[in-house]
């Protein structure tokens, strides 16, 4: 298991940072939107860098600024205005910089910007709509990462049938099943911890958590494969190198971009946690 060491190193670096963000967010709720916005802007920069567009500042600056502001303003009345302003800015850039900008560049940058910002902005939405920021925060980050861990360990031990060999040769069907099991087990454990230790007076919907685990794992794989396909198309190994031996921030958060909206969608119809 050659990639186990960088995974553990990433966890050692990343988990304390996320816990600090969580602690401050509990004291001042807007902080989660600011931090997620900063993460999202950084990931957008990595995405643009994959096509050597990061230094085309007439496109990269509006895209990264929009990604940051969306997470900050997504729960406010300024959301629609922000989206409209971004669209106008992009077309203004395309018109006034038409000699240096083609539609393919604009389409690539705008699509990636909306994808990253839409997925990551689900984090502040979930935290704002739940009775417990900590509960949603832990679910959003722990479930897809545990699905990845389950896929890694089960796939490495028992994997025989390739899932999508041309995009990600190491992923196996057995690993995907292991990811679902790890994800579901983690969801139930989180529910039990909150039920008996953190919020004993709250009502935890374990059926909703099981449903979340079942959906989160395959959606996590879809997110990982989607961004891997983009990397393969542009002949790059990783989006960045911020995590030693394990790629950039987008390489670590690609699954969360897809899974965070799943939590928001399920929680909207079947709340995971209620009080009273």
Coordinates of N, CA and C in Angstrom, one line a residue, residues 57-234:
X57 N -5.4 36.6 -16.4 CA -6.1 37.2 -15.2 C -7.4 37.8 -15.6
X58 N -7.7 38.1 -16.8 CA -9.0 38.7 -17.2 C -10.1 37.6 -17.0
X59 N -9.7 36.3 -17.0 CA -10.7 35.3 -16.7 C -10.5 34.7 -15.3
X60 N -9.3 34.4 -14.9 CA -9.0 33.8 -13.6 C -9.5 34.6 -12.4
X61 N -9.3 35.9 -12.5 CA -9.6 36.7 -11.3 C -11.2 36.8 -11.1
X62 N -12.0 37.0 -12.2 CA -13.4 37.0 -12.0 C -13.9 35.6 -11.5
X63 N -13.3 34.5 -12.1 CA -13.8 33.2 -11.7 C -13.5 32.9 -10.2
X64 N -12.3 33.2 -9.8 CA -11.9 32.9 -8.4 C -12.6 33.8 -7.4
X65 N -12.8 35.1 -7.8 CA -13.6 36.0 -6.9 C -15.0 35.6 -6.8
X66 N -15.6 35.1 -7.9 CA -17.0 34.6 -7.8 C -17.1 33.4 -6.9
X67 N -16.2 32.5 -7.1 CA -16.2 31.3 -6.3 C -16.1 31.6 -4.8
X68 N -15.2 32.5 -4.4 CA -15.1 32.9 -3.0 C -16.4 33.6 -2.5
X69 N -17.0 34.5 -3.3 CA -18.1 35.3 -2.9 C -19.4 34.4 -2.8
X70 N -19.5 33.4 -3.7 CA -20.7 32.6 -3.6 C -20.9 31.8 -2.3
X71 N -19.8 31.3 -1.8 CA -19.9 30.6 -0.5 C -20.2 31.6 0.7
X72 N -19.7 32.8 0.5 CA -20.0 33.8 1.6 C -21.4 34.4 1.5
X73 N -22.0 34.5 0.3 CA -23.3 35.1 0.1 C -24.4 34.2 -0.3
X74 N -24.1 32.9 -0.3 CA -25.1 31.9 -0.8 C -26.4 31.9 0.0
X75 N -26.3 32.2 1.3 CA -27.5 32.2 2.1 C -28.1 33.6 2.3
X76 N -27.7 34.5 1.5 CA -28.2 35.9 1.6 C -29.0 36.3 0.4
X77 N -29.6 37.5 0.4 CA -30.5 37.9 -0.7 C -29.6 38.4 -1.9
X78 N -28.3 38.4 -1.7 CA -27.4 38.9 -2.8 C -27.0 37.8 -3.8
X79 N -27.5 36.6 -3.6 CA -27.1 35.5 -4.4 C -27.4 35.7 -5.9
X80 N -28.6 36.0 -6.2 CA -29.0 36.2 -7.6 C -28.2 37.3 -8.3
X81 N -28.0 38.4 -7.6 CA -27.3 39.5 -8.1 C -25.8 39.1 -8.4
X82 N -25.2 38.3 -7.5 CA -23.9 37.9 -7.7 C -23.7 37.0 -9.0
X83 N -24.6 36.1 -9.1 CA -24.6 35.2 -10.3 C -24.7 36.0 -11.6
X84 N -25.7 37.0 -11.6 CA -25.9 37.8 -12.8 C -24.7 38.7 -13.1
X85 N -24.1 39.2 -12.0 CA -22.9 40.1 -12.2 C -21.7 39.3 -12.8
X86 N -21.6 38.0 -12.4 CA -20.5 37.2 -12.9 C -20.7 36.9 -14.3
X87 N -22.0 36.5 -14.7 CA -22.3 36.2 -16.1 C -22.0 37.4 -17.0
X88 N -22.4 38.6 -16.6 CA -22.2 39.9 -17.3 C -20.7 40.1 -17.5
X89 N -19.9 39.9 -16.4 CA -18.5 40.1 -16.4 C -17.8 39.2 -17.4
X90 N -18.2 37.9 -17.4 CA -17.6 37.0 -18.3 C -17.8 37.3 -19.7
X91 N -19.0 37.7 -20.1 CA -19.3 38.1 -21.5 C -18.6 39.4 -21.9
X92 N -18.5 40.3 -20.9 CA -17.8 41.5 -21.2 C -16.3 41.2 -21.5
X93 N -15.7 40.3 -20.7 CA -14.3 39.9 -20.9 C -14.2 39.3 -22.3
X94 N -15.1 38.4 -22.6 CA -15.1 37.7 -23.9 C -15.1 38.7 -25.1
X95 N -15.9 39.8 -24.9 CA -16.1 40.8 -26.0 C -14.8 41.7 -26.1
X96 N -14.4 42.3 -24.9 CA -13.4 43.2 -25.0 C -12.0 42.6 -25.0
X97 N -11.9 41.3 -24.7 CA -10.6 40.6 -24.8 C -10.7 39.5 -25.9
X98 N -11.5 39.8 -27.0 CA -11.8 38.7 -27.9 C -10.5 38.3 -28.7
X99 N -9.5 39.1 -28.8 CA -8.3 38.7 -29.5 C -7.4 37.8 -28.6
X100 N -7.6 37.8 -27.3 CA -6.9 36.9 -26.5 C -7.7 35.8 -25.9
X101 N -9.0 35.8 -26.1 CA -9.9 34.9 -25.4 C -10.8 34.2 -26.4
X102 N -10.9 32.9 -26.4 CA -11.9 32.2 -27.3 C -13.0 31.6 -26.5
X103 N -14.0 31.1 -27.1 CA -15.2 30.6 -26.4 C -14.8 29.3 -25.7
X104 N -13.9 28.5 -26.2 CA -13.5 27.3 -25.5 C -12.9 27.6 -24.1
X105 N -12.1 28.6 -24.1 CA -11.5 29.0 -22.8 C -12.6 29.5 -21.8
X106 N -13.5 30.3 -22.3 CA -14.6 30.8 -21.5 C -15.5 29.7 -21.0
X107 N -15.8 28.8 -21.9 CA -16.7 27.6 -21.5 C -16.0 26.8 -20.4
X108 N -14.7 26.5 -20.6 CA -14.0 25.7 -19.7 C -13.9 26.3 -18.3
X109 N -13.6 27.6 -18.3 CA -13.4 28.3 -17.0 C -14.8 28.5 -16.3
X110 N -15.8 28.9 -17.0 CA -17.1 29.1 -16.4 C -17.7 27.8 -15.9
X111 N -17.6 26.8 -16.7 CA -18.2 25.5 -16.2 C -17.5 25.0 -15.0
X112 N -16.2 25.0 -14.9 CA -15.5 24.6 -13.8 C -15.8 25.5 -12.6
X113 N -15.9 26.8 -12.8 CA -16.2 27.7 -11.7 C -17.5 27.4 -11.1
X114 N -18.5 27.2 -11.9 CA -19.9 26.9 -11.4 C -19.9 25.6 -10.7
X115 N -19.2 24.6 -11.3 CA -19.2 23.3 -10.7 C -18.6 23.3 -9.3
X116 N -17.4 23.9 -9.1 CA -16.7 24.0 -7.9 C -17.5 24.8 -6.9
X117 N -17.9 26.0 -7.3 CA -18.6 26.9 -6.4 C -19.9 26.4 -5.9
X118 N -20.7 25.7 -6.9 CA -22.0 25.1 -6.5 C -21.8 24.0 -5.5
X119 N -20.8 23.1 -5.7 CA -20.6 22.0 -4.8 C -20.2 22.5 -3.4
X120 N -19.2 23.3 -3.4 CA -18.6 23.7 -2.1 C -19.5 24.7 -1.3
X121 N -20.3 25.5 -2.0 CA -21.3 26.4 -1.3 C -22.4 25.6 -0.6
X122 N -22.5 24.3 -0.9 CA -23.4 23.5 -0.2 C -23.0 23.4 1.3
X123 N -21.7 23.5 1.6 CA -21.3 23.4 3.0 C -21.9 24.5 3.9
X124 N -21.7 25.8 3.5 CA -22.4 26.8 4.4 C -23.9 26.7 4.3
X125 N -24.5 26.3 3.2 CA -25.9 26.1 3.2 C -26.4 25.1 4.2
X126 N -25.7 23.9 4.2 CA -26.0 22.8 5.2 C -25.9 23.3 6.6
X127 N -24.8 24.0 6.9 CA -24.5 24.5 8.2 C -25.6 25.5 8.7
X128 N -26.0 26.3 7.7 CA -27.0 27.4 8.1 C -28.4 26.8 8.3
X129 N -28.7 25.7 7.6 CA -30.0 25.1 7.7 C -30.2 24.0 8.7
X130 N -29.2 23.7 9.4 CA -29.2 22.6 10.4 C -29.2 23.2 11.8
X131 N -29.8 22.4 12.7 CA -29.7 22.8 14.1 C -28.4 22.6 14.7
X132 N -27.5 21.9 14.0 CA -26.1 21.7 14.5 C -25.1 21.8 13.4
X133 N -24.3 22.9 13.4 CA -23.3 23.1 12.4 C -22.3 21.9 12.5
X134 N -21.9 21.5 13.7 CA -21.0 20.4 13.9 C -21.4 19.1 13.3
X135 N -22.7 18.8 13.4 CA -23.2 17.6 12.8 C -23.1 17.6 11.3
X136 N -23.5 18.6 10.7 CA -23.5 18.7 9.2 C -22.0 18.8 8.7
X137 N -21.2 19.5 9.4 CA -19.8 19.7 9.0 C -19.1 18.4 9.0
X138 N -19.3 17.6 10.1 CA -18.6 16.3 10.2 C -19.1 15.3 9.1
X139 N -20.4 15.3 8.9 CA -21.0 14.4 7.9 C -20.5 14.8 6.5
X140 N -20.4 16.1 6.2 CA -20.0 16.5 4.9 C -18.6 16.0 4.6
X141 N -17.7 16.1 5.5 CA -16.3 15.8 5.3 C -15.9 14.4 5.6
X142 N -16.5 13.8 6.6 CA -16.1 12.4 7.1 C -16.7 11.4 6.1
X143 N -17.9 11.5 5.6 CA -18.5 10.4 4.8 C -17.8 10.2 3.5
X144 N -17.5 11.2 2.7 CA -16.8 10.9 1.4 C -15.4 10.4 1.7
X145 N -14.7 11.0 2.7 CA -13.4 10.5 3.0 C -13.3 9.1 3.5
X146 N -14.3 8.7 4.3 CA -14.4 7.3 4.7 C -14.8 6.4 3.6
X147 N -15.6 6.9 2.7 CA -15.9 6.1 1.5 C -14.6 5.8 0.7
X148 N -13.8 6.9 0.6 CA -12.5 6.8 -0.1 C -11.6 5.8 0.6
X149 N -11.6 5.9 1.9 CA -10.7 5.0 2.7 C -11.2 3.6 2.6
X150 N -12.5 3.3 2.6 CA -13.0 2.0 2.5 C -12.7 1.4 1.1
X151 N -12.9 2.3 0.1 CA -12.5 1.9 -1.3 C -11.1 1.5 -1.4
X152 N -10.2 2.3 -0.8 CA -8.8 2.0 -0.8 C -8.4 0.7 -0.2
X153 N -8.8 0.5 1.1 CA -8.4 -0.7 1.8 C -9.1 -2.0 1.3
X154 N -10.4 -1.9 1.0 CA -11.0 -3.1 0.4 C -10.5 -3.4 -1.0
X155 N -10.4 -2.3 -1.8 CA -9.9 -2.5 -3.1 C -8.5 -3.1 -3.2
X156 N -7.6 -2.6 -2.3 CA -6.2 -3.1 -2.2 C -6.2 -4.5 -1.8
X157 N -7.1 -4.9 -0.9 CA -7.1 -6.3 -0.3 C -7.8 -7.3 -1.2
X158 N -9.0 -6.9 -1.7 CA -9.8 -7.9 -2.4 C -10.2 -7.5 -3.9
X159 N -9.7 -6.3 -4.3 CA -10.2 -5.9 -5.6 C -9.6 -6.7 -6.8
X160 N -10.6 -7.1 -7.6 CA -10.2 -7.9 -8.8 C -10.8 -7.4 -10.1
X161 N -12.0 -6.8 -9.9 CA -12.8 -6.3 -11.1 C -12.6 -4.8 -11.2
X162 N -12.0 -4.3 -12.3 CA -11.8 -2.9 -12.5 C -13.1 -2.2 -12.7
X163 N -13.2 -1.0 -12.1 CA -14.5 -0.2 -12.2 C -14.5 0.7 -13.4
X164 N -13.4 1.4 -13.6 CA -13.3 2.3 -14.8 C -11.8 2.4 -15.1
X165 N -11.2 1.4 -15.7 CA -9.8 1.3 -15.9 C -9.2 2.4 -16.7
X166 N -9.9 2.9 -17.7 CA -9.3 3.9 -18.6 C -9.2 5.3 -17.9
X167 N -9.9 5.5 -16.9 CA -9.9 6.8 -16.2 C -9.1 6.6 -14.9
X168 N -9.4 5.6 -14.1 CA -8.8 5.4 -12.8 C -8.5 3.9 -12.7
X169 N -7.3 3.5 -13.1 CA -7.0 2.0 -13.1 C -7.0 1.3 -11.8
X170 N -6.9 2.1 -10.7 CA -6.8 1.4 -9.3 C -8.2 1.2 -8.7
X171 N -9.2 1.8 -9.2 CA -10.5 1.7 -8.7 C -11.2 0.3 -9.1
X172 N -11.7 -0.4 -8.1 CA -12.4 -1.7 -8.4 C -13.8 -1.7 -7.9
X173 N -14.5 -2.6 -8.5 CA -15.9 -2.8 -8.0 C -16.0 -3.2 -6.5
X174 N -15.1 -4.1 -6.1 CA -15.0 -4.5 -4.7 C -14.7 -3.3 -3.8
X175 N -13.8 -2.4 -4.3 CA -13.5 -1.2 -3.5 C -14.7 -0.3 -3.4
X176 N -15.5 -0.2 -4.5 CA -16.7 0.7 -4.5 C -17.7 0.1 -3.4
X177 N -17.9 -1.2 -3.4 CA -18.7 -1.8 -2.4 C -18.2 -1.5 -1.0
X178 N -16.9 -1.7 -0.8 CA -16.3 -1.4 0.5 C -16.5 0.1 0.9
X179 N -16.4 1.0 -0.1 CA -16.7 2.4 0.2 C -18.1 2.7 0.7
X180 N -19.1 2.0 0.1 CA -20.4 2.1 0.5 C -20.6 1.7 2.0
X181 N -20.0 0.5 2.3 CA -20.1 -0.1 3.6 C -19.4 0.9 4.7
X182 N -18.2 1.3 4.4 CA -17.5 2.2 5.3 C -18.3 3.5 5.5
X183 N -18.9 4.1 4.4 CA -19.6 5.3 4.4 C -20.9 5.2 5.3
X184 N -21.6 4.1 5.1 CA -22.8 3.8 5.8 C -22.5 3.6 7.3
X185 N -21.5 2.9 7.6 CA -21.1 2.6 9.0 C -20.7 3.9 9.7
X186 N -20.0 4.7 9.0 CA -19.6 6.0 9.5 C -20.8 6.9 9.8
X187 N -21.7 6.9 8.9 CA -22.9 7.7 9.1 C -23.7 7.3 10.3
X188 N -23.8 6.0 10.5 CA -24.5 5.5 11.7 C -23.8 5.8 13.0
X189 N -22.4 5.7 13.0 CA -21.6 6.0 14.1 C -21.7 7.4 14.5
X190 N -21.7 8.3 13.5 CA -21.9 9.8 13.8 C -23.2 10.0 14.5
X191 N -24.3 9.4 13.9 CA -25.6 9.5 14.5 C -25.7 9.0 16.0
X192 N -25.0 7.9 16.2 CA -25.0 7.3 17.6 C -24.2 8.3 18.6
X193 N -23.1 8.8 18.1 CA -22.3 9.7 19.0 C -23.1 10.9 19.3
X194 N -23.8 11.5 18.4 CA -24.6 12.7 18.6 C -25.9 12.3 19.5
X195 N -26.4 11.2 19.3 CA -27.6 10.8 20.0 C -27.3 10.6 21.5
X196 N -26.2 9.9 21.8 CA -26.0 9.5 23.2 C -24.9 10.4 23.9
X197 N -24.1 11.2 23.1 CA -23.1 11.9 23.8 C -23.2 13.4 23.6
X198 N -23.5 13.9 22.4 CA -23.4 15.3 22.1 C -24.8 16.0 22.3
X199 N -25.8 15.4 21.7 CA -27.2 16.0 21.8 C -28.2 15.0 22.2
X200 N -28.2 14.5 23.4 CA -29.1 13.5 23.8 C -30.6 13.8 23.7
X201 N -30.9 15.1 23.7 CA -32.3 15.5 23.6 C -32.8 15.6 22.1
X202 N -31.9 15.5 21.2 CA -32.2 15.6 19.8 C -32.7 14.3 19.2
X203 N -33.5 14.4 18.1 CA -34.0 13.2 17.4 C -33.1 13.0 16.2
X204 N -32.5 11.9 16.1 CA -31.6 11.5 15.0 C -32.4 10.6 14.1
X205 N -32.5 10.9 12.8 CA -33.1 10.1 11.8 C -32.1 9.2 11.2
X206 N -32.0 7.9 11.7 CA -30.9 7.0 11.3 C -31.2 6.5 9.9
X207 N -32.5 6.4 9.5 CA -32.8 6.0 8.1 C -32.3 7.0 7.1
X208 N -32.4 8.3 7.4 CA -31.9 9.3 6.6 C -30.4 9.3 6.5
X209 N -29.7 9.0 7.6 CA -28.3 8.8 7.6 C -27.8 7.6 6.7
X210 N -28.6 6.5 6.8 CA -28.3 5.3 6.0 C -28.4 5.6 4.6
X211 N -29.5 6.3 4.2 CA -29.7 6.8 2.8 C -28.6 7.7 2.4
X212 N -28.2 8.6 3.2 CA -27.1 9.4 2.9 C -25.8 8.6 2.6
X213 N -25.5 7.6 3.4 CA -24.3 6.8 3.2 C -24.4 6.0 1.9
X214 N -25.6 5.5 1.6 CA -25.7 4.7 0.4 C -25.5 5.6 -0.9
X215 N -26.0 6.8 -0.8 CA -25.9 7.7 -2.0 C -24.5 8.4 -2.1
X216 N -24.0 8.8 -0.9 CA -22.7 9.5 -0.9 C -21.6 8.8 -1.5
X217 N -21.5 7.5 -1.2 CA -20.3 6.7 -1.7 C -20.2 6.7 -3.2
X218 N -21.3 6.3 -3.9 CA -21.1 6.3 -5.4 C -21.0 7.7 -6.0
X219 N -21.7 8.6 -5.4 CA -21.6 10.0 -5.9 C -20.1 10.5 -5.6
X220 N -19.5 10.1 -4.5 CA -18.1 10.5 -4.3 C -17.2 9.9 -5.4
X221 N -17.5 8.7 -5.7 CA -16.7 8.0 -6.8 C -16.9 8.8 -8.1
X222 N -18.1 9.2 -8.4 CA -18.4 9.9 -9.6 C -17.7 11.2 -9.6
X223 N -17.6 11.9 -8.5 CA -16.8 13.2 -8.4 C -15.4 13.0 -8.7
X224 N -14.8 11.9 -8.1 CA -13.4 11.6 -8.2 C -13.1 11.3 -9.7
X225 N -13.9 10.4 -10.3 CA -13.7 10.1 -11.7 C -13.9 11.2 -12.7
X226 N -14.8 12.1 -12.3 CA -15.0 13.3 -13.2 C -13.8 14.2 -13.3
X227 N -13.2 14.5 -12.2 CA -12.1 15.4 -12.2 C -10.8 14.6 -12.7
X228 N -10.8 13.3 -12.5 CA -9.7 12.5 -13.0 C -9.7 12.5 -14.5
X229 N -10.9 12.5 -15.1 CA -11.1 12.5 -16.5 C -10.6 13.9 -17.1
X230 N -10.8 14.9 -16.4 CA -10.3 16.3 -16.8 C -8.8 16.3 -16.8
X231 N -8.2 15.7 -15.8 CA -6.8 15.6 -15.7 C -6.2 14.8 -16.8
X232 N -6.8 13.7 -17.1 CA -6.3 12.9 -18.2 C -6.4 13.6 -19.5
X233 N -7.5 14.3 -19.7 CA -7.6 15.0 -21.0 C -6.5 16.1 -21.2
X234 N -6.0 16.6 -20.1 CA -5.0 17.7 -20.2 C -3.6 17.2 -19.8

